[in-house]
Coordinates of C-alpha atoms in Angstrom, one line a residue:
M1 CA 0.1 0.0 0.0
L2 CA 1.3 3.5 -1.0
Q3 CA 2.1 5.9 2.0
S4 CA 0.4 9.0 1.3
N5 CA 2.6 12.2 1.9
N6 CA 1.6 15.2 3.8
I7 CA 2.4 18.0 1.2
E8 CA 3.1 21.2 2.9
R9 CA 1.6 24.3 1.2
T10 CA 3.9 27.3 0.9
R11 CA 2.7 30.9 2.3
A12 CA 2.3 31.7 -1.5
Q13 CA 0.0 29.1 -2.2
E14 CA -1.8 29.9 1.1
S15 CA -2.0 33.4 0.0
T16 CA -3.3 32.5 -3.5
N17 CA -6.0 30.5 -1.9
A18 CA -7.1 33.4 0.6
I19 CA -7.4 35.7 -2.4
E20 CA -9.6 33.3 -4.3
K21 CA -11.8 32.9 -1.2
L22 CA -11.8 36.7 -0.7
Y23 CA -12.9 37.2 -4.2
I24 CA -15.6 34.4 -4.3
S25 CA -16.9 35.3 -0.9
M26 CA -17.2 39.4 -1.7
R27 CA -19.1 38.1 -5.0
H28 CA -21.5 35.9 -3.0
L29 CA -22.2 38.6 -0.1
F30 CA -22.7 41.2 -3.0
S31 CA -25.5 38.8 -4.7
R32 CA -26.9 38.2 -1.4
G33 CA -27.6 41.8 -1.0
F34 CA -26.4 42.5 2.8
Y35 CA -24.2 41.1 5.6
K36 CA -22.8 41.6 8.9
P37 CA -19.0 42.2 8.7
M38 CA -18.3 40.8 12.2
G39 CA -21.1 38.4 12.2
I40 CA -21.3 34.7 10.7
S41 CA -21.8 36.3 7.2
G42 CA -18.6 38.1 7.1
E43 CA -16.4 35.3 8.8
T44 CA -15.1 34.0 5.6
L45 CA -13.9 37.4 4.8
R46 CA -12.2 38.1 7.8
K47 CA -10.3 34.6 8.1
S48 CA -9.3 35.1 4.4
L49 CA -7.8 38.6 5.3
L50 CA -6.3 37.4 8.5
L51 CA -4.6 34.5 6.7
L52 CA -3.4 36.6 3.9
R53 CA -2.0 39.2 6.2
P54 CA -1.5 41.8 3.3
E55 CA 1.4 44.1 3.4
I56 CA -0.9 47.5 3.5
Y57 CA -2.5 46.2 6.6
G58 CA 0.6 45.5 8.5
S59 CA 0.0 44.1 11.8
I60 CA -3.5 43.2 11.2
A61 CA -3.4 39.7 12.6
D62 CA -1.5 40.8 15.9
S63 CA -3.4 42.0 19.0
K64 CA -2.1 45.4 18.8
T65 CA -3.8 48.3 16.4
E66 CA -2.2 48.5 13.0
L67 CA -1.6 52.2 12.6
D68 CA -0.1 52.9 9.2
G69 CA -3.0 50.8 7.8
L70 CA -5.5 52.7 9.5
V71 CA -4.2 55.9 8.0
Y72 CA -4.3 54.3 4.7
V73 CA -7.8 53.1 4.8
I74 CA -9.4 56.1 6.5
E75 CA -7.9 58.4 3.6
R76 CA -9.8 56.1 1.2
L77 CA -13.3 56.1 3.3
P78 CA -15.6 59.0 4.1
E79 CA -15.1 61.3 6.8
G80 CA -17.3 59.8 10.1
I81 CA -17.8 56.3 8.7
E82 CA -16.4 54.9 12.1
Q83 CA -19.5 56.4 13.8
C84 CA -21.9 54.5 11.5
Q85 CA -23.7 51.2 12.1
F86 CA -25.1 51.0 8.8
I87 CA -23.3 51.1 5.6
N88 CA -25.2 51.1 2.2
L89 CA -23.4 50.6 -1.2
T90 CA -25.6 52.3 -3.8
A91 CA -25.5 53.1 -7.5
D92 CA -26.0 56.9 -8.4
E93 CA -29.6 57.0 -7.1
G94 CA -30.0 60.9 -7.1
Y95 CA -28.7 61.5 -3.6
K96 CA -27.0 64.7 -4.8
N97 CA -30.2 66.2 -5.7
A98 CA -31.4 65.8 -2.1
H99 CA -30.1 68.2 0.7
F100 CA -27.4 65.7 1.6
K101 CA -24.0 67.1 1.2
S102 CA -21.4 65.0 -0.8
I103 CA -18.4 63.7 1.3
I104 CA -15.3 62.7 -1.0
P105 CA -12.4 60.6 0.6
P106 CA -9.2 62.5 0.3
K107 CA -7.5 59.7 -1.6
R108 CA -10.4 58.0 -3.6
R109 CA -12.9 59.9 -5.9
R110 CA -16.3 58.7 -4.8
N111 CA -19.4 60.5 -3.5
C112 CA -20.5 59.4 0.0
Y113 CA -23.4 60.6 1.9
R114 CA -24.4 60.7 5.7
I115 CA -28.0 59.9 5.7
D116 CA -28.1 60.4 9.5
K117 CA -26.1 59.6 12.6
D118 CA -25.9 55.9 12.1
Q119 CA -26.1 55.4 8.1
M120 CA -23.5 56.2 5.5
N121 CA -24.3 55.8 1.8
I122 CA -21.2 55.1 -0.8
E123 CA -21.9 55.5 -4.3
I124 CA -20.5 52.8 -6.4
T125 CA -20.0 54.0 -10.1
R126 CA -16.6 52.3 -10.9
G127 CA -17.5 48.6 -11.3
R128 CA -16.7 45.8 -9.0
S129 CA -13.1 46.6 -8.1
E130 CA -14.5 49.6 -6.0
I131 CA -16.5 47.3 -4.0
Y132 CA -13.7 45.0 -3.4
D133 CA -11.7 47.9 -2.3
I134 CA -14.4 49.2 0.3
L135 CA -15.3 45.8 1.6
T136 CA -11.7 44.9 2.3
H137 CA -11.2 48.3 3.9
L138 CA -14.4 47.9 6.2
T139 CA -13.1 44.5 7.2
F140 CA -9.8 45.7 8.2
L141 CA -11.4 48.6 10.0
F142 CA -13.7 46.2 11.9
I143 CA -10.9 43.8 12.9
E144 CA -9.1 46.8 14.3
S145 CA -12.3 48.2 16.3
H146 CA -12.7 44.7 18.0
K147 CA -9.2 44.7 19.0
I148 CA -9.8 48.3 20.9
Q149 CA -12.8 46.6 22.4
D150 CA -10.9 43.6 23.6
R151 CA -8.2 45.9 25.4
V152 CA -10.8 48.4 27.0
T153 CA -13.6 46.3 28.4
I154 CA -13.4 44.6 31.8
N155 CA -15.7 41.9 33.5
E156 CA -17.4 41.1 30.0
G157 CA -18.4 44.7 29.1
K158 CA -19.7 45.7 32.7
S159 CA -16.9 48.3 33.2
F160 CA -14.1 49.8 31.3
T161 CA -10.5 50.6 31.8
R162 CA -9.8 54.4 33.3
E163 CA -7.9 55.2 29.8
W164 CA -11.2 54.3 28.1
L165 CA -13.3 56.4 30.4
H166 CA -11.0 59.2 30.1
L167 CA -11.0 59.3 26.3
E168 CA -14.8 59.0 26.3
D169 CA -15.0 62.0 28.8
I170 CA -12.8 64.3 26.3
V171 CA -14.6 63.0 23.0
L172 CA -18.2 62.9 24.0
H173 CA -17.9 66.5 25.8
Q174 CA -15.9 67.8 23.1
K175 CA -13.6 69.3 25.7
E176 CA -10.8 71.9 25.1
I177 CA -7.6 70.5 26.6
S178 CA -4.3 71.8 27.0
N179 CA -0.9 70.5 25.4
G180 CA -0.1 68.7 28.8
E181 CA -3.6 67.2 28.8
K182 CA -3.3 66.0 25.3
E183 CA -0.1 64.2 26.0
V184 CA -1.8 62.4 28.9
L185 CA -4.4 61.2 26.7
L186 CA -1.7 60.0 24.1
V187 CA -0.2 57.9 27.0
H188 CA -3.6 56.4 27.6
L189 CA -4.0 55.8 23.8
C190 CA -0.8 53.8 24.1
S191 CA -2.4 51.4 26.4
I192 CA -5.6 51.2 24.5
L193 CA -3.8 50.6 21.2
G194 CA -0.8 48.6 22.3
R195 CA 1.6 51.1 20.9
S196 CA 4.5 53.1 21.9
F197 CA 4.0 56.8 22.8
D198 CA 6.4 57.9 19.8
E199 CA 4.3 55.7 17.3
V200 CA 0.8 57.1 18.8
S201 CA 2.3 60.7 18.6
V202 CA 3.4 60.5 14.9
I203 CA 0.0 59.0 13.8
F204 CA -2.0 61.6 16.1
S205 CA -0.2 64.5 14.1
Q206 CA -1.0 62.7 10.7
F207 CA -4.7 62.7 11.5
S208 CA -4.9 66.3 13.0
S209 CA -6.0 69.2 10.8
K210 CA -7.1 72.6 11.3
E211 CA -10.7 71.9 11.2
N212 CA -10.3 69.0 13.7
P213 CA -7.0 68.7 15.7
Y214 CA -8.2 66.1 17.7
K215 CA -9.5 63.8 15.1
F216 CA -7.5 60.7 16.1
F217 CA -9.1 60.9 19.6
D218 CA -12.6 60.8 17.8
L219 CA -11.6 58.0 15.4
I220 CA -10.4 55.6 18.1
Y221 CA -13.5 56.2 20.3
W222 CA -16.0 55.5 17.9
L223 CA -14.2 52.5 16.5
G224 CA -14.1 51.1 20.0
K225 CA -17.7 52.3 20.9
L226 CA -19.4 50.6 18.0
A227 CA -17.5 47.4 18.5
I228 CA -18.6 47.5 22.2
K229 CA -22.1 47.9 21.4
E230 CA -21.7 45.2 18.7
V231 CA -20.2 42.6 21.1
F232 CA -22.3 43.6 24.4
E233 CA -25.3 45.2 23.2
G234 CA -26.0 43.0 19.8
D235 CA -25.9 46.2 17.6
K236 CA -24.4 44.5 14.6
R237 CA -22.8 46.8 12.0
T238 CA -24.3 45.8 8.5
V239 CA -23.2 46.5 5.1
T240 CA -26.1 46.6 2.4
F241 CA -26.0 46.8 -1.4
S242 CA -29.0 48.5 -3.0
S243 CA -31.1 46.8 -5.4
L244 CA -30.1 49.1 -8.2
L245 CA -26.7 48.5 -7.6
I246 CA -27.2 44.9 -7.7
E247 CA -29.0 45.1 -11.0
E248 CA -26.5 47.6 -12.6
I249 CA -23.2 46.2 -11.9
G250 CA -21.4 44.5 -14.7
H251 CA -23.5 46.2 -17.4
H252 CA -21.4 49.3 -18.5
I253 CA -24.2 51.5 -17.5
Y254 CA -21.6 54.5 -16.7
G255 CA -19.0 53.5 -19.1
E256 CA -21.4 53.9 -21.9
I257 CA -22.7 57.1 -21.0
W258 CA -19.0 58.3 -20.5
A259 CA -17.8 57.1 -23.9
N260 CA -21.0 58.7 -25.6
D261 CA -20.4 61.9 -24.2
V262 CA -16.7 61.9 -25.4
K263 CA -17.6 60.8 -29.0
N264 CA -20.7 63.4 -29.0
I265 CA -18.1 66.2 -28.5
L266 CA -15.7 64.6 -31.2
N267 CA -18.6 64.6 -33.6
Q268 CA -19.7 68.1 -32.6
Q269 CA -16.1 69.5 -33.3
Q270 CA -15.8 67.5 -36.5
L271 CA -13.0 65.4 -35.1
L272 CA -14.7 61.9 -35.3
K273 CA -13.2 60.8 -38.4
R274 CA -9.6 62.1 -37.8
P275 CA -6.8 59.5 -36.6
I276 CA -7.3 59.1 -32.9
H277 CA -4.6 58.4 -30.2
I278 CA -5.9 57.2 -26.8
I279 CA -3.9 58.1 -23.8
S280 CA -5.0 57.0 -20.2
A281 CA -2.8 59.1 -17.7
N282 CA -3.1 62.0 -15.4
M283 CA -4.8 65.2 -16.1
H284 CA -1.6 67.4 -16.3
S285 CA 1.5 65.6 -17.8
V286 CA 0.3 65.2 -21.5
L287 CA -1.2 69.0 -21.0
N288 CA 2.2 70.5 -19.7
S289 CA 4.4 68.6 -22.0
I290 CA 2.8 70.1 -25.1
Y291 CA 1.9 73.5 -24.1
A292 CA 3.9 74.5 -20.7
V293 CA 6.8 75.9 -22.8
A294 CA 4.9 78.3 -25.1
A295 CA 2.5 79.2 -22.3
L296 CA 5.2 80.1 -19.8
P297 CA 8.1 81.6 -22.2
E298 CA 9.9 83.4 -18.8
E299 CA 9.5 80.5 -16.6
A300 CA 10.9 78.0 -19.4
K301 CA 14.0 80.2 -20.0
N302 CA 15.0 79.8 -16.2
H303 CA 13.6 76.1 -15.6
K304 CA 15.5 73.7 -18.2
E305 CA 14.5 70.1 -18.9
F306 CA 11.8 68.7 -16.3
E307 CA 12.5 71.4 -13.9
L308 CA 9.7 73.4 -15.3
Y309 CA 7.4 70.4 -14.7
Q310 CA 8.6 70.3 -11.0
L311 CA 7.6 73.9 -10.8
L312 CA 4.2 73.3 -12.0
S313 CA 3.9 70.2 -9.9
N314 CA 4.3 72.5 -6.6
S315 CA 0.9 73.0 -4.8
D316 CA 1.5 76.8 -4.8
S317 CA 1.7 77.0 -8.6
K318 CA -2.0 77.2 -9.2
A319 CA -1.6 80.6 -11.1
L320 CA 1.2 79.1 -13.4
Q321 CA -1.2 75.9 -14.0
K322 CA -4.2 78.3 -14.9
K323 CA -1.9 80.1 -17.5
V324 CA -1.1 76.6 -19.2
M325 CA -4.8 75.8 -19.2
D326 CA -5.9 79.1 -20.5
Y327 CA -3.3 79.0 -23.3
A328 CA -4.0 75.1 -24.1
S329 CA -7.6 76.0 -24.4
K330 CA -7.0 78.7 -27.1
N331 CA -4.8 76.2 -29.0
G332 CA -6.5 72.9 -29.5
L333 CA -7.5 71.5 -26.1
I334 CA -11.1 70.9 -25.0
F335 CA -11.7 69.8 -21.5
V336 CA -14.6 67.3 -20.7
E337 CA -15.5 67.2 -17.2
D338 CA -17.2 64.0 -16.2
T339 CA -21.0 64.0 -15.5
S340 CA -21.6 60.1 -15.9
G341 CA -20.4 59.0 -12.5
T342 CA -17.2 57.3 -13.8
N343 CA -15.2 60.0 -12.1
I344 CA -12.8 60.1 -15.5
N345 CA -12.3 63.4 -16.8
V346 CA -11.1 63.7 -20.5
Q347 CA -8.9 66.0 -22.4
I348 CA -9.3 66.0 -26.3
I349 CA -6.3 67.8 -28.2
D350 CA -6.8 68.8 -31.8
T351 CA -3.0 68.5 -32.7
D352 CA -3.8 70.8 -36.0
K353 CA -4.1 73.6 -33.6
I354 CA -1.0 73.3 -31.8
N355 CA 1.6 75.9 -32.4
F356 CA 4.7 73.5 -33.1
N357 CA 7.2 76.3 -33.5
D358 CA 6.7 77.0 -29.7
S359 CA 6.5 73.4 -28.7
S360 CA 9.0 70.9 -27.5
F361 CA 7.8 68.5 -30.0
K362 CA 8.4 68.2 -33.8
K363 CA 5.6 67.1 -36.1
E364 CA 7.2 64.4 -38.3
Y365 CA 5.2 61.0 -38.2
S366 CA 1.9 62.8 -38.4
L367 CA 2.6 65.5 -40.9
E368 CA -0.5 65.0 -43.1
E369 CA -2.6 63.2 -40.5
K370 CA -3.7 66.0 -38.1
P371 CA -4.3 63.3 -35.2
V372 CA -6.7 63.8 -32.3
I373 CA -5.3 63.0 -28.7
I374 CA -7.8 61.6 -26.1
V375 CA -6.4 62.0 -22.6
M376 CA -8.6 60.1 -20.1
D377 CA -8.1 60.1 -16.6
Y378 CA -7.0 57.0 -14.5
A379 CA -9.8 54.1 -14.4
F380 CA -10.0 51.8 -11.4
G381 CA -9.6 48.3 -11.7
E382 CA -12.1 46.5 -13.8
Q383 CA -13.5 49.9 -14.6
A384 CA -10.6 50.1 -17.1
Y385 CA -12.4 47.3 -19.4
E386 CA -15.8 49.1 -19.2
T387 CA -14.5 52.3 -20.3
M388 CA -12.1 51.1 -23.0
D389 CA -14.6 48.7 -24.5
E390 CA -17.2 51.4 -24.7
L391 CA -14.7 54.0 -26.1
L392 CA -13.5 51.7 -28.9
K393 CA -17.0 50.9 -30.0
P394 CA -18.4 52.7 -33.3
Y395 CA -20.3 55.8 -32.9
K396 CA -23.9 55.7 -34.0
V397 CA -24.3 59.2 -36.1
S398 CA -27.9 58.2 -37.0
N399 CA -30.1 54.8 -37.4
E400 CA -28.4 54.4 -41.0
E401 CA -24.6 55.5 -40.3
K402 CA -22.1 54.2 -37.7
V403 CA -18.7 55.5 -37.6
H404 CA -15.8 53.4 -36.5
L405 CA -13.1 55.3 -34.8
D406 CA -9.7 55.5 -36.6
V407 CA -7.7 54.6 -33.6
K408 CA -4.1 54.4 -34.3
S409 CA -2.4 53.8 -31.0
V410 CA -3.7 53.4 -27.1
S411 CA -1.0 54.4 -24.5
I412 CA -1.3 53.3 -20.9
M413 CA 0.4 55.3 -18.1
G414 CA 0.1 54.7 -14.5
K415 CA 1.4 54.1 -11.0
A416 CA 2.4 50.6 -10.0
G417 CA 4.0 48.6 -7.4
I418 CA 7.6 47.5 -8.3
L419 CA 9.0 44.2 -7.0
E420 CA 12.6 45.3 -7.5
G421 CA 13.9 48.8 -7.4
G422 CA 12.1 51.6 -5.7
K423 CA 9.9 54.4 -5.7
G424 CA 10.0 56.5 -9.0
D425 CA 11.7 53.8 -11.1
I426 CA 10.1 52.8 -14.4
M427 CA 8.5 49.5 -15.7
I428 CA 7.8 48.5 -19.2
P429 CA 5.6 45.6 -19.3
S430 CA 5.8 42.9 -22.2
A431 CA 2.3 41.1 -20.8
H432 CA -0.2 41.3 -18.3
I433 CA -1.1 38.5 -16.0
F434 CA -4.7 38.6 -14.4
E435 CA -4.3 37.3 -10.8
G436 CA -6.5 34.5 -9.7
T437 CA -7.3 33.4 -13.0
A438 CA -5.6 31.6 -16.1
D439 CA -5.8 34.8 -18.3
N440 CA -2.6 36.3 -19.5
Y441 CA -2.2 39.1 -22.1
P442 CA 1.1 39.2 -24.0
F443 CA 1.5 42.1 -26.5
K444 CA 4.0 44.0 -28.5
N445 CA 4.9 47.3 -26.7
E446 CA 5.7 50.1 -28.4
L447 CA 7.9 51.5 -25.7
T448 CA 11.1 49.9 -24.8
K449 CA 13.6 49.7 -21.8
E450 CA 16.2 51.2 -24.0
G451 CA 14.2 54.0 -25.0
L452 CA 13.5 55.3 -21.4
E453 CA 17.1 55.1 -20.1
G454 CA 18.8 58.1 -19.8
F455 CA 16.6 60.0 -17.5
G456 CA 18.2 59.3 -14.2
V457 CA 15.8 56.7 -13.0
N458 CA 16.1 52.7 -13.1
V459 CA 14.0 50.8 -16.0
F460 CA 12.9 47.3 -15.7
D461 CA 11.2 45.2 -18.3
G462 CA 9.1 42.0 -17.8
S463 CA 5.5 40.6 -17.1
M464 CA 3.2 42.6 -14.7
V465 CA 0.4 41.2 -12.8
S466 CA -3.0 42.7 -12.7
V467 CA -4.2 42.3 -9.1
L468 CA -7.8 42.3 -7.7
G469 CA -6.7 45.1 -5.3
T470 CA -3.3 46.3 -4.3
S471 CA -4.4 46.2 -0.8
L472 CA -4.7 42.3 -1.0
Q473 CA -1.1 41.7 -1.7
N474 CA 1.6 40.2 0.4
K475 CA 5.2 39.4 0.5
D476 CA 5.1 35.5 -0.2
L477 CA 2.7 35.9 -3.0
L478 CA 4.8 38.8 -4.5
K479 CA 8.0 37.0 -4.0
F480 CA 6.7 33.8 -5.8
F481 CA 5.7 36.0 -8.8
H482 CA 8.9 37.7 -8.9
D483 CA 11.2 34.8 -8.5
S484 CA 9.4 32.2 -10.4
T485 CA 9.4 31.9 -14.2
W486 CA 6.5 34.3 -14.4
N487 CA 9.3 36.9 -14.2
V488 CA 7.0 39.5 -13.0
I489 CA 8.7 43.0 -12.3
G490 CA 5.5 44.8 -10.8
L491 CA 1.7 44.7 -10.1
E492 CA -1.2 47.2 -10.9
M493 CA -4.8 46.9 -11.4
E494 CA -6.0 48.1 -14.8
G495 CA -3.4 46.6 -17.3
A496 CA -5.2 43.2 -18.1
H497 CA -8.5 45.0 -18.3
Y498 CA -7.4 47.6 -20.7
Q499 CA -5.6 44.9 -22.9
K500 CA -8.8 42.6 -23.0
A501 CA -10.9 45.4 -24.2
I502 CA -8.0 46.5 -27.0
Q503 CA -7.7 42.9 -28.1
S504 CA -11.2 42.1 -28.4
A505 CA -12.0 45.5 -30.3
S506 CA -9.0 45.1 -32.6
K507 CA -8.7 41.2 -33.1
I508 CA -12.2 39.9 -32.7
R509 CA -15.0 42.3 -33.0
G510 CA -13.3 44.5 -35.8
N511 CA -14.3 47.9 -34.0
I512 CA -10.8 49.3 -34.3
S513 CA -7.9 48.4 -36.8
E514 CA -6.2 45.1 -35.9
N515 CA -2.8 47.1 -36.4
V516 CA -3.5 49.4 -33.5
K517 CA -0.2 50.2 -31.5
V518 CA -0.2 49.7 -27.7
R519 CA 2.1 51.4 -25.3
Y520 CA 2.4 50.5 -21.5
A521 CA 4.5 51.9 -19.0
Y522 CA 4.3 52.6 -15.2
Y523 CA 6.3 54.3 -12.7
A524 CA 6.8 52.8 -9.2
S525 CA 4.7 54.3 -6.4
D526 CA 6.0 51.7 -3.8
N527 CA 7.7 48.5 -3.3
P528 CA 5.5 46.2 -1.2
L529 CA 8.4 43.8 -0.9
E530 CA 10.4 46.3 1.2
T531 CA 9.2 46.8 4.7
G532 CA 8.2 50.5 5.1
A533 CA 7.9 51.2 1.3
T534 CA 4.1 50.0 0.9
L535 CA 1.3 52.4 -0.3
A536 CA 0.6 53.0 3.4
S537 CA 4.2 54.7 3.7
G538 CA 2.8 57.7 1.9
G539 CA 3.0 59.2 -1.7
L540 CA 5.7 59.8 -4.1
G541 CA 5.9 63.6 -3.9
M542 CA 8.3 65.2 -6.4
T543 CA 10.1 61.8 -6.9
G544 CA 7.2 61.1 -9.5
V545 CA 7.8 64.2 -11.7
T546 CA 10.9 62.5 -13.7
P547 CA 9.2 59.2 -14.4
T548 CA 5.9 60.8 -15.4
Y549 CA 7.2 63.3 -17.7
A550 CA 9.7 60.9 -19.1
I551 CA 7.1 58.5 -20.2
T552 CA 5.0 61.2 -21.7
Q553 CA 7.6 62.6 -23.5
K554 CA 8.2 59.1 -25.2
I555 CA 4.5 58.6 -25.9
L556 CA 4.2 62.0 -27.6
E557 CA 7.3 61.5 -29.7
Q558 CA 6.0 58.3 -30.8
I559 CA 2.6 60.0 -31.9
F560 CA 4.3 63.1 -33.4

């Protein structure tokens, strides 16, 4: 008889399994219509997240409170969500037309509405990826809240620690406190959170603002308070999905409205039948690269190369940015502000109206073509497929006439996590692998590693993995992707979705030419394999200027 071997699973295999469970569980809960994150219905989600231990959520599996992860999550959720027992995920259902004030999180473009003291509604108009993003953040938040509850309750909730009672007194009565009293309360928070005084002081400062200097105290109190009510009074926090959201998701409702708005304007401006180059990027790099030198002649003399773009990237350069925008608007640029709910603004540039004598670029390849450039703001995860798929479809001029867009190229520039190198380095992919599936998309990239060398940043080429969410990655899984024959150099959320739309439009459906050129390049926002270098460690700042404009320059050189 053959002896059966116990095969040990690696951490990478466990992590892959945890991500698959998370994915399936979230889709199941969405179809169900509601669930209680800390109840039986949310158990699979919690267990999978604790097994996965994503880098961005740091010490989620420890008893001490994870502080950097808390900052990251709170910046992506609406102000006051920690006070709400009921969280409703809805479609765009007209709340903006009522008296409710829209709350937009600092690091995520989504409309949220505080309905009453216990309920927060979050509008989902960017597809399933946005739902996965919110559900994982909420699960993290509630796990952390229960750690606080665990540390402050005594005798099964009949009494509380003196540190907690002090915090409650300050928060509920909105007391003015001196600097000394603040430090006493920070010492009490060390006990409540299981963290050092230095750690708590740093995070307190990060949360402080002019409007609410004691925001951190409020946040910790309400997280703990709702967890106490949940455990000892049975007031379970509940996440609900509206019927309209369940009905709409996956049907490209917002993507179709968005794409039609763009094509309507192309038609009105008689640009619909011209050669088109689509660029997915931010709303400043293409604009500044084409127009800044001509719009700011004095500044351009004193700031050579990328120094001018660094100047424009300063938060106190609003007047200069306006000058560039005003000049561009008179020289071929049409700004299309989104009204569809996708949160994707668009710039349409008629290159025939650009004064190339005052530009950094020479018009050579496209001398006779008079191309049109469509710059679309970043999509979010699966939304990339929805928007690109709709944009590449023919435009219905009338019942009798359909116009196929003459799309010459699609260029995708974005931020991504890098697996070797550091913040600000550049990645040139040769294929996108869609995590959790067998889907992979190899392609001929018009941008090359050699073409982007010489800008003072490192350049890497290889495969890239398109992940379900950047907040779901851990070192073991990423190390496997990097060290194995997959040869993955980085991770992002949109590449496979964009390429799926481009391939189906050009190779199968015949919506655009099968000879369409594609360009993909990413600059590193973080290195999740390095401790202290994840997205939770902070933004790029000025480090992002050089790679952003280097990639933009190469894309525009190839177009012109």
